[in-house]
Short mmCIF file of C-alpha atoms in Angstrom, two decimals:
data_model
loop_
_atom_site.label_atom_id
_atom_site.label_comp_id
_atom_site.label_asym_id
_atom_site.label_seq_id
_atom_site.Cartn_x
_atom_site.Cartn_y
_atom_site.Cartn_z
CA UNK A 1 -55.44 -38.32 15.51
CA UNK A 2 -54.16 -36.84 12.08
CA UNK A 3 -51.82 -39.55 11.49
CA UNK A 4 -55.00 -42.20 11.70
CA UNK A 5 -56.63 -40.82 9.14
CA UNK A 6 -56.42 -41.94 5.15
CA UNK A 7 -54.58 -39.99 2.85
CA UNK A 8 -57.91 -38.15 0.97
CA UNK A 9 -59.65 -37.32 4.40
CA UNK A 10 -56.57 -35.53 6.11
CA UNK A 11 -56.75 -33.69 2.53
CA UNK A 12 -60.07 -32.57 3.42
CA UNK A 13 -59.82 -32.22 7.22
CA UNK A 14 -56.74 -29.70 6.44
CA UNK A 15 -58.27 -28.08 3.48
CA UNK A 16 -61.77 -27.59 6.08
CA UNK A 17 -60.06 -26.44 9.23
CA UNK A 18 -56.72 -25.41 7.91
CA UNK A 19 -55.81 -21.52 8.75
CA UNK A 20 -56.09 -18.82 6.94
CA UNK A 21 -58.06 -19.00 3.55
CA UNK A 22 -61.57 -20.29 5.25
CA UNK A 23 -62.37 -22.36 2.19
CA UNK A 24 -66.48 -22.62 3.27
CA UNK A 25 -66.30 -18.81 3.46
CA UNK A 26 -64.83 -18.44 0.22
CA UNK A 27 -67.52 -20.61 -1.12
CA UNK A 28 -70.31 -17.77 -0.25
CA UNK A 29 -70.63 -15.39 -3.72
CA UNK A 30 -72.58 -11.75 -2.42
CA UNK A 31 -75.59 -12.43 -3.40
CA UNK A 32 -75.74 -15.69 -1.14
CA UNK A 33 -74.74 -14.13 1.90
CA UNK A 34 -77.91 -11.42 0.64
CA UNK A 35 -79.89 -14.27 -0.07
CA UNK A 36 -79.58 -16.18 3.29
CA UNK A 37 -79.32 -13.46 5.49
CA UNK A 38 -82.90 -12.49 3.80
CA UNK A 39 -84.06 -15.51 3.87
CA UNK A 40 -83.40 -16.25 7.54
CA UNK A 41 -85.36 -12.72 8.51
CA UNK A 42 -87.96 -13.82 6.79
CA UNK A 43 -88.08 -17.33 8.36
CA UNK A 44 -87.83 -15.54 11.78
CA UNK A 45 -90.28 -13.04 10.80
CA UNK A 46 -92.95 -16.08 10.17
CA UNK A 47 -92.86 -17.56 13.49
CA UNK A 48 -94.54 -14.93 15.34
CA UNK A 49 -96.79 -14.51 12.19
CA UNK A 50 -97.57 -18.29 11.99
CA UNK A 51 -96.97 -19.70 14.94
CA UNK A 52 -99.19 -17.61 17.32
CA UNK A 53 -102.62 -17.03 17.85
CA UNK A 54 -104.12 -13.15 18.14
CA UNK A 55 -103.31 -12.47 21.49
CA UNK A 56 -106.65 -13.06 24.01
CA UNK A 57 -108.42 -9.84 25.15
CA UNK A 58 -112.21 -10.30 26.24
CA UNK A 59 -113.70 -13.10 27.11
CA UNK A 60 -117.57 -14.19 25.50
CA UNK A 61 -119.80 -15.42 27.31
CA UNK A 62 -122.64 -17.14 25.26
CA UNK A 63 -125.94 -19.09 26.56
CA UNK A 64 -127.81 -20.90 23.74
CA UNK A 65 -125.88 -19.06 21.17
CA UNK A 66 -127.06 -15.78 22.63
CA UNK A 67 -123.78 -13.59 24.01
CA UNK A 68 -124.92 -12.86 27.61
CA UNK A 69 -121.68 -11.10 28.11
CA UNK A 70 -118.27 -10.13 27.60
CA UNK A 71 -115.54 -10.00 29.78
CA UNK A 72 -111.79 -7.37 29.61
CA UNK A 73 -109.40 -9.76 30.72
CA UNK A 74 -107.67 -6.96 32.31
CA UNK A 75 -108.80 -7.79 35.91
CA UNK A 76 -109.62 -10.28 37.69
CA UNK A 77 -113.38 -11.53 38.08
CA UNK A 78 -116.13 -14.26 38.60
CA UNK A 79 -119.42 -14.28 36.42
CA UNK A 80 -122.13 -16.52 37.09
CA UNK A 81 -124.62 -17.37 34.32
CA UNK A 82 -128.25 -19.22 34.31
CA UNK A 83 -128.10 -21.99 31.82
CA UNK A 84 -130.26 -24.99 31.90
CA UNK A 85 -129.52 -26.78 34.53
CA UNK A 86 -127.74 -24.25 36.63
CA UNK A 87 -125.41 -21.77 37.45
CA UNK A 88 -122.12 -21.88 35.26
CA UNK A 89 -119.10 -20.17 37.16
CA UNK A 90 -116.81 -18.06 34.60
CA UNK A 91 -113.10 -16.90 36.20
CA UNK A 92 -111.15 -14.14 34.67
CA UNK A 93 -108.00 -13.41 35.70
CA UNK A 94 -105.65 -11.14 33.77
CA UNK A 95 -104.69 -12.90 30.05
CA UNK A 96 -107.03 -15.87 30.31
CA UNK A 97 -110.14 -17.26 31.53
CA UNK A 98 -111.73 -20.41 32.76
CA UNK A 99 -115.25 -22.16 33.58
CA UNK A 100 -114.76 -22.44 37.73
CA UNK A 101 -117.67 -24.77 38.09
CA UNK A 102 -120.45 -26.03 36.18
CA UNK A 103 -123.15 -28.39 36.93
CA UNK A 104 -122.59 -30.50 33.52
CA UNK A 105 -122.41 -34.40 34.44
CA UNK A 106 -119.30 -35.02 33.28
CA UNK A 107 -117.30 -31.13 33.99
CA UNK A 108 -115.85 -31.54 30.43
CA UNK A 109 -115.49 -27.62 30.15
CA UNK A 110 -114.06 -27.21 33.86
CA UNK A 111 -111.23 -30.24 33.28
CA UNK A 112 -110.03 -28.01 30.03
CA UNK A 113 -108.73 -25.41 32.38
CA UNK A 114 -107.24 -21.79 31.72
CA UNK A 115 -108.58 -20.59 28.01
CA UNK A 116 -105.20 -18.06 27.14
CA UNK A 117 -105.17 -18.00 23.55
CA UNK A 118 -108.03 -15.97 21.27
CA UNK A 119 -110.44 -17.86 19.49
CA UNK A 120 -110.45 -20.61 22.39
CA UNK A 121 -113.27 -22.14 23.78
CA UNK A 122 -114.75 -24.29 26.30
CA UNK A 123 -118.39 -25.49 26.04
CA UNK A 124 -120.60 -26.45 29.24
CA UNK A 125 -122.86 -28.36 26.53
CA UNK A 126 -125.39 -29.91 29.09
CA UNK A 127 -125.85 -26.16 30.78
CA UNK A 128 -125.73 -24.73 27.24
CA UNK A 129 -122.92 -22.30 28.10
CA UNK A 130 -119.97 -21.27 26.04
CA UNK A 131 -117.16 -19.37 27.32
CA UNK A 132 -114.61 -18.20 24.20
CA UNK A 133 -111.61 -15.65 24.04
CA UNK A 134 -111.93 -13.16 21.33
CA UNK A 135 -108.59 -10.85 20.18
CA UNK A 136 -107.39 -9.14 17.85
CA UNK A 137 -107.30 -10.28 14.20
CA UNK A 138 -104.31 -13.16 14.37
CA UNK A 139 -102.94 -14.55 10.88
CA UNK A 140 -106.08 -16.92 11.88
CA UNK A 141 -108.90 -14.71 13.42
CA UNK A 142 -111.55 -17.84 11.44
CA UNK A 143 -110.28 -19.96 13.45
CA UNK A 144 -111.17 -21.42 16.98
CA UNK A 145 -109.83 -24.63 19.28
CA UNK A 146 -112.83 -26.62 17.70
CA UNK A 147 -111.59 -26.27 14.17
CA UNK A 148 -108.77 -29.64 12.99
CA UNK B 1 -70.80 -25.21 -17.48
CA UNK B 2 -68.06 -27.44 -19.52
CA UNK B 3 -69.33 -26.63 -23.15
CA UNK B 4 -68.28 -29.93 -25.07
CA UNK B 5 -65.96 -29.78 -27.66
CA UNK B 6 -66.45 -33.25 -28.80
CA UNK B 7 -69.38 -34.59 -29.98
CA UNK B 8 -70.38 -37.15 -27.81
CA UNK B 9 -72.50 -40.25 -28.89
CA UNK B 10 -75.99 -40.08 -27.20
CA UNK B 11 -75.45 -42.91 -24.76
CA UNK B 12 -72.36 -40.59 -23.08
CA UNK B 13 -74.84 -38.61 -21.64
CA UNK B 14 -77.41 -41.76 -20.72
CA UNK B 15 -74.39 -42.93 -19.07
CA UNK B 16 -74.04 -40.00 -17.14
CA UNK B 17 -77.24 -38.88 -16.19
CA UNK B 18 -77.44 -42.42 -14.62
CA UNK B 19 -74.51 -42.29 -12.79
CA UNK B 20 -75.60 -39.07 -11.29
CA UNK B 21 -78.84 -40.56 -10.66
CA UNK B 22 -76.84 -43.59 -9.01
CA UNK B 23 -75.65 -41.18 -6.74
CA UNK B 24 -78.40 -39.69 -5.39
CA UNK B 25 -80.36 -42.53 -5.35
CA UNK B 26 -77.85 -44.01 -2.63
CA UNK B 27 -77.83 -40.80 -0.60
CA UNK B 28 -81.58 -40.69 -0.77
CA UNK B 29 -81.66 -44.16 0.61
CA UNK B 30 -79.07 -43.99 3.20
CA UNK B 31 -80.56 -40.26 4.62
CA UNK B 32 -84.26 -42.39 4.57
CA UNK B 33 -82.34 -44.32 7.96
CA UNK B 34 -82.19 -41.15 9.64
CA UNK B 35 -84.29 -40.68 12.20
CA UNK B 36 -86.51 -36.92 11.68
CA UNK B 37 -88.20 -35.10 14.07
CA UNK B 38 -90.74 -34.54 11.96
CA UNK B 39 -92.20 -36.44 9.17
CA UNK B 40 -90.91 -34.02 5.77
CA UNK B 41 -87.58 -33.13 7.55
CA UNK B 42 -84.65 -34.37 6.26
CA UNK B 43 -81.36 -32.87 4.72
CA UNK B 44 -82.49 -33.72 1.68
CA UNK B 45 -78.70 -34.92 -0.05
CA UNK B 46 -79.47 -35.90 -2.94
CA UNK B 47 -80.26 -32.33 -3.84
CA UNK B 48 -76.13 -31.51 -3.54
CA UNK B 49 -75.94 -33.95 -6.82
CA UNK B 50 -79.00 -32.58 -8.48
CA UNK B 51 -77.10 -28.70 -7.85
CA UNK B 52 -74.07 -30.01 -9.34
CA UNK B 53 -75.61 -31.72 -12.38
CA UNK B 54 -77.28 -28.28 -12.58
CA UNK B 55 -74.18 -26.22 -12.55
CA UNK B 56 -72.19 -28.34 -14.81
CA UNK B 57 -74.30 -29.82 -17.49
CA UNK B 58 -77.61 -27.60 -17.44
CA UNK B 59 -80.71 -28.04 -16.48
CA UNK B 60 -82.45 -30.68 -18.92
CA UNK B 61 -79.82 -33.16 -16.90
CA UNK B 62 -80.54 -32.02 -13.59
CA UNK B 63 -84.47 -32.72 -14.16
CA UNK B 64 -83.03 -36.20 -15.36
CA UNK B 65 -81.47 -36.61 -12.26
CA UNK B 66 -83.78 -35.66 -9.83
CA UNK B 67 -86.32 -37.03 -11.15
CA UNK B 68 -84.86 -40.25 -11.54
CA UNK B 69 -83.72 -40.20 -8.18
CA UNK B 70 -87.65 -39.39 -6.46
CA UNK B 71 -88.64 -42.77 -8.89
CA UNK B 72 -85.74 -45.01 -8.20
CA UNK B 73 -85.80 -44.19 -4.44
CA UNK B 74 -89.09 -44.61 -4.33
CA UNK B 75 -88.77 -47.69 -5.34
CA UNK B 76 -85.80 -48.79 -3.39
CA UNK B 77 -87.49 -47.40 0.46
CA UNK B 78 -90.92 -49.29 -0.74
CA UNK B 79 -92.58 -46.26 -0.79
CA UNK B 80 -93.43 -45.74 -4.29
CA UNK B 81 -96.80 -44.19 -4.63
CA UNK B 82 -97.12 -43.88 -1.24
CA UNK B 83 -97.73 -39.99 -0.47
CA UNK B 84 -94.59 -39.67 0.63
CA UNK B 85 -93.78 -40.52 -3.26
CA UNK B 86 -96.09 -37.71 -4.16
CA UNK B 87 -94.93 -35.42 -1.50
CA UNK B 88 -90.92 -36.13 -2.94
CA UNK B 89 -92.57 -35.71 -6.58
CA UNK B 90 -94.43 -32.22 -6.05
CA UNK B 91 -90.95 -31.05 -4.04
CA UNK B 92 -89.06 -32.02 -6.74
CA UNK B 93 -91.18 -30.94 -10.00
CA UNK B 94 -90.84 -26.87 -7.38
CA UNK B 95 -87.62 -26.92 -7.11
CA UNK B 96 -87.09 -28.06 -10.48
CA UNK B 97 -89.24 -25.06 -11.74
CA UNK B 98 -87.51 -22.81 -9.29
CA UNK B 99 -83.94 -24.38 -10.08
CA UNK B 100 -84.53 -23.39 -14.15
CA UNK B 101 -85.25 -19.52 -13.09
CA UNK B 102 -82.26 -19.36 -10.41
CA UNK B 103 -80.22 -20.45 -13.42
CA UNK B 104 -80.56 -17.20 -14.71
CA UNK B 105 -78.91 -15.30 -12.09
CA UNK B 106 -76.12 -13.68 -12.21
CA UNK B 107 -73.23 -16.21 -11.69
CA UNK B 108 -70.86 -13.76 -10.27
CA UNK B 109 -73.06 -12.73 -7.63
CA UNK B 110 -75.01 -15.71 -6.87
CA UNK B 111 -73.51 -19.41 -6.71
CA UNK B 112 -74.55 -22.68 -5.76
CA UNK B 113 -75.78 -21.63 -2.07
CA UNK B 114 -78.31 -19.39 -3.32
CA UNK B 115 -79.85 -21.95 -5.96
CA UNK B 116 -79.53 -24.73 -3.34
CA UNK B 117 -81.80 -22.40 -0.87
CA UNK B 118 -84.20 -21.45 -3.22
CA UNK B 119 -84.96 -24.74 -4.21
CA UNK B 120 -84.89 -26.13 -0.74
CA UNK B 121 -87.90 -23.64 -0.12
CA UNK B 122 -89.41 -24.16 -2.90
CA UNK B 123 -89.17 -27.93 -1.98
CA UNK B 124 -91.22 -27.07 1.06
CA UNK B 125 -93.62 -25.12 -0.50
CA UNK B 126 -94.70 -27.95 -2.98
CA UNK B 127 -94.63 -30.44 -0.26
CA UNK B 128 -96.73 -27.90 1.72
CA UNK B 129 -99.24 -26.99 -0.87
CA UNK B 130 -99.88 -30.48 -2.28
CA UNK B 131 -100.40 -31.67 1.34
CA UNK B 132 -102.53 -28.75 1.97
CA UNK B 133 -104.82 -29.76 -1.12
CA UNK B 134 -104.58 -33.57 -0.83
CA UNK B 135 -103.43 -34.72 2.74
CA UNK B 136 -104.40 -32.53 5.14
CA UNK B 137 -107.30 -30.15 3.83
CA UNK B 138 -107.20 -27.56 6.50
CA UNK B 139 -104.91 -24.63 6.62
CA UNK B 140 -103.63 -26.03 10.36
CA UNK B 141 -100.67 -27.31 7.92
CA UNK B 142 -99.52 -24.14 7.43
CA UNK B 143 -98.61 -23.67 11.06
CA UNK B 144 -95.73 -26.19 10.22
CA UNK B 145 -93.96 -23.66 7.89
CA UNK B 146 -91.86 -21.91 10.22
CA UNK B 147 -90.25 -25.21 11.06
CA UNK B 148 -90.40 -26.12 7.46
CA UNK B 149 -88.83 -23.45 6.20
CA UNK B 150 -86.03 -23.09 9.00
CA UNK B 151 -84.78 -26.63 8.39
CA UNK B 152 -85.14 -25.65 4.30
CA UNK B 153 -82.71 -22.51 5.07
CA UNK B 154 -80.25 -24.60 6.88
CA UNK B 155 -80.25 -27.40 4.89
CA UNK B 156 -80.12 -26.10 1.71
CA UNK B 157 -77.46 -23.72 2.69
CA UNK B 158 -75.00 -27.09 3.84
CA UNK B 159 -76.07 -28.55 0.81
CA UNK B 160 -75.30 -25.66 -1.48
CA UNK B 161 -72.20 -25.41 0.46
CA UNK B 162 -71.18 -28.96 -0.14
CA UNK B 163 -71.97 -28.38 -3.80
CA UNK B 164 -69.92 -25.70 -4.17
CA UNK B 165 -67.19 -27.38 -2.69
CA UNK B 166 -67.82 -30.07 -5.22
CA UNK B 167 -67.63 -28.16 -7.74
CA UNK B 168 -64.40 -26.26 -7.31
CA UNK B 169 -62.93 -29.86 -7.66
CA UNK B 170 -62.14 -30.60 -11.48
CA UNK B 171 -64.87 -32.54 -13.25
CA UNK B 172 -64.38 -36.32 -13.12
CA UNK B 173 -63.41 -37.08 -16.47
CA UNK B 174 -65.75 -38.97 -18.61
CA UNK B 175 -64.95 -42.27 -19.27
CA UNK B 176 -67.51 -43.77 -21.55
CA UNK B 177 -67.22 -47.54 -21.15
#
């Protein structure tokens, strides 16, 4: 495929991939290989940092704004709370959390499912019951699934 | 930095700073057809000319260039003071600002990759913070830096690359027409 190619690009193509001298390598001075190898540790470092929610570890249980409980979400458990209109059905199993059943018209807060990440919430408006996962600190502790 | 010997007549370096700008112009225009994952990703090409206008005829020339390249391309995409204008102009006025401090480095230890990733993030960080203030008022933008800043690393370190590779070529001589 060489022999195909004009004049200036086998130039190139040789000088790029030709062996021995490594011409990109050579193009590196110290303190860019310093540089970029910093950089990139810091890029990796802020993914975790960024990227990720505090990890969930309780679940809250509010009614009217009131915490009726909270829930380790170490083991696995049902709660039932009195709201409004009925009995709200809270799940816990290990990591996360969900509303089981609700009597809400339109089961808003049951169709949103496992809650896994901290500052997440579901809302059982008509029953006035919240269920949110509180953890620890997070780059965004002010934050929950409500805030844009 | 070639150091001119000659005195050159003041429309040499009009001449040149628009050729330059030509150039990046075209590659801002022809990278605007590539398709990006993510709105704010791109290589970012033109930057290569802006590094080598840096390294060879200073700064003052470089801000020329660039700058003249965010207005003329602009222009030429149909997206002139669009945000994505602004967006282009806050990256650009960073990395400018960042570009006239990593001048000051050491030249034996740092080169052309280390200026081209500096500015690259400080590209993204201008984009981020003027779309943090303007665009998007919520800190949720911020969640976008990781990816932000990864494609800045590996961009600007092909582009610095490719400027350094330019740049161990001899000058193009100037012919003042």
């Amino acid at each position: 495929m060489n022999e195909r190619l004009p004049e200036g690009l086998r130039e190139l193509f040789q000088a790029a991939v030709g062996p021995g001298h490594g011409p990109w390598r050579g193009l590196f001075r110290p303190g860019d290989w310093l540089l970029v190898l910093l950089s990139a540790a810091l890029v990796a470092a802020s993914y975790p940092l960024l990227w990720r929610g505090g990890v969930a570890d309780r679940a809250i249980v509010k009614r009217d704004g009131q915490v009726v409980t909270e829930l380790a979400l170490n083991t696995p458990r049902r709660y039932e709370v009195e709201g409004a209109i009925g009995t709200t059905v809270i799940e816990v199993q290990p990591g996360r959390a969900r509303v089981l059943s609700d009597p809400g018209p339109r089961q808003y807060c049951v169709q949103q499912g496992w809650l896994t990440r901290a500052n997440a919430v579901a809302i059982c408006a008509p029953n006035h019951v919240t269920l949110q996962l509180g953890g620890r600190g997070g780059a965004h502790a002010g934050y929950d699934s409500i805030n844009y | 930095m070639t150091a001119s010997t000659i005195e050159l007549p003041v429309a040499a370096d009009d001449h040149r700073i628009a050729r330059y700008a030509a150039a990046a112009i075209a590659l801002s225009v022809a990278e605007a057809a590539l398709p990006s994952p993510l709105p704010g990703i791109k290589p970012g090409l033109a930057n290569i000319i802006v590094l080598v206008v840096l390294a060879r005829h200073g700064w003052r020339e470089a801000a020329w260039v660039s700058l003249l390249r965010v207005l003329a391309g602009s222009l030429a995409i149909g997206q002139f003071l669009a945000p994505g204008f602004f967006l282009a102009l806050a990256g650009a006025v960073c990395s400018l600002a960042v570009l006239a401090l990593a001048a000051a480095l050491p030249a034996r230890w740092f080169g052309p990759v280390s200026a081209s990733v500096l500015a690259a993030f400080a590209h993204v960080g201008g984009q981020l913070l003027l779309a943090r203030a303007w665009l998007v008022p919520h800190d949720g933008v911020f969640y976008l830096l990781p990816l932000f800043a990864t494609a800045a690393l590996v961009f600007g370190t092909i582009n610095g690359l490719i400027a350094a590779r330019l740049l161990a070529e001899p000058a193009p001589r100037e012919c003042v027409s």
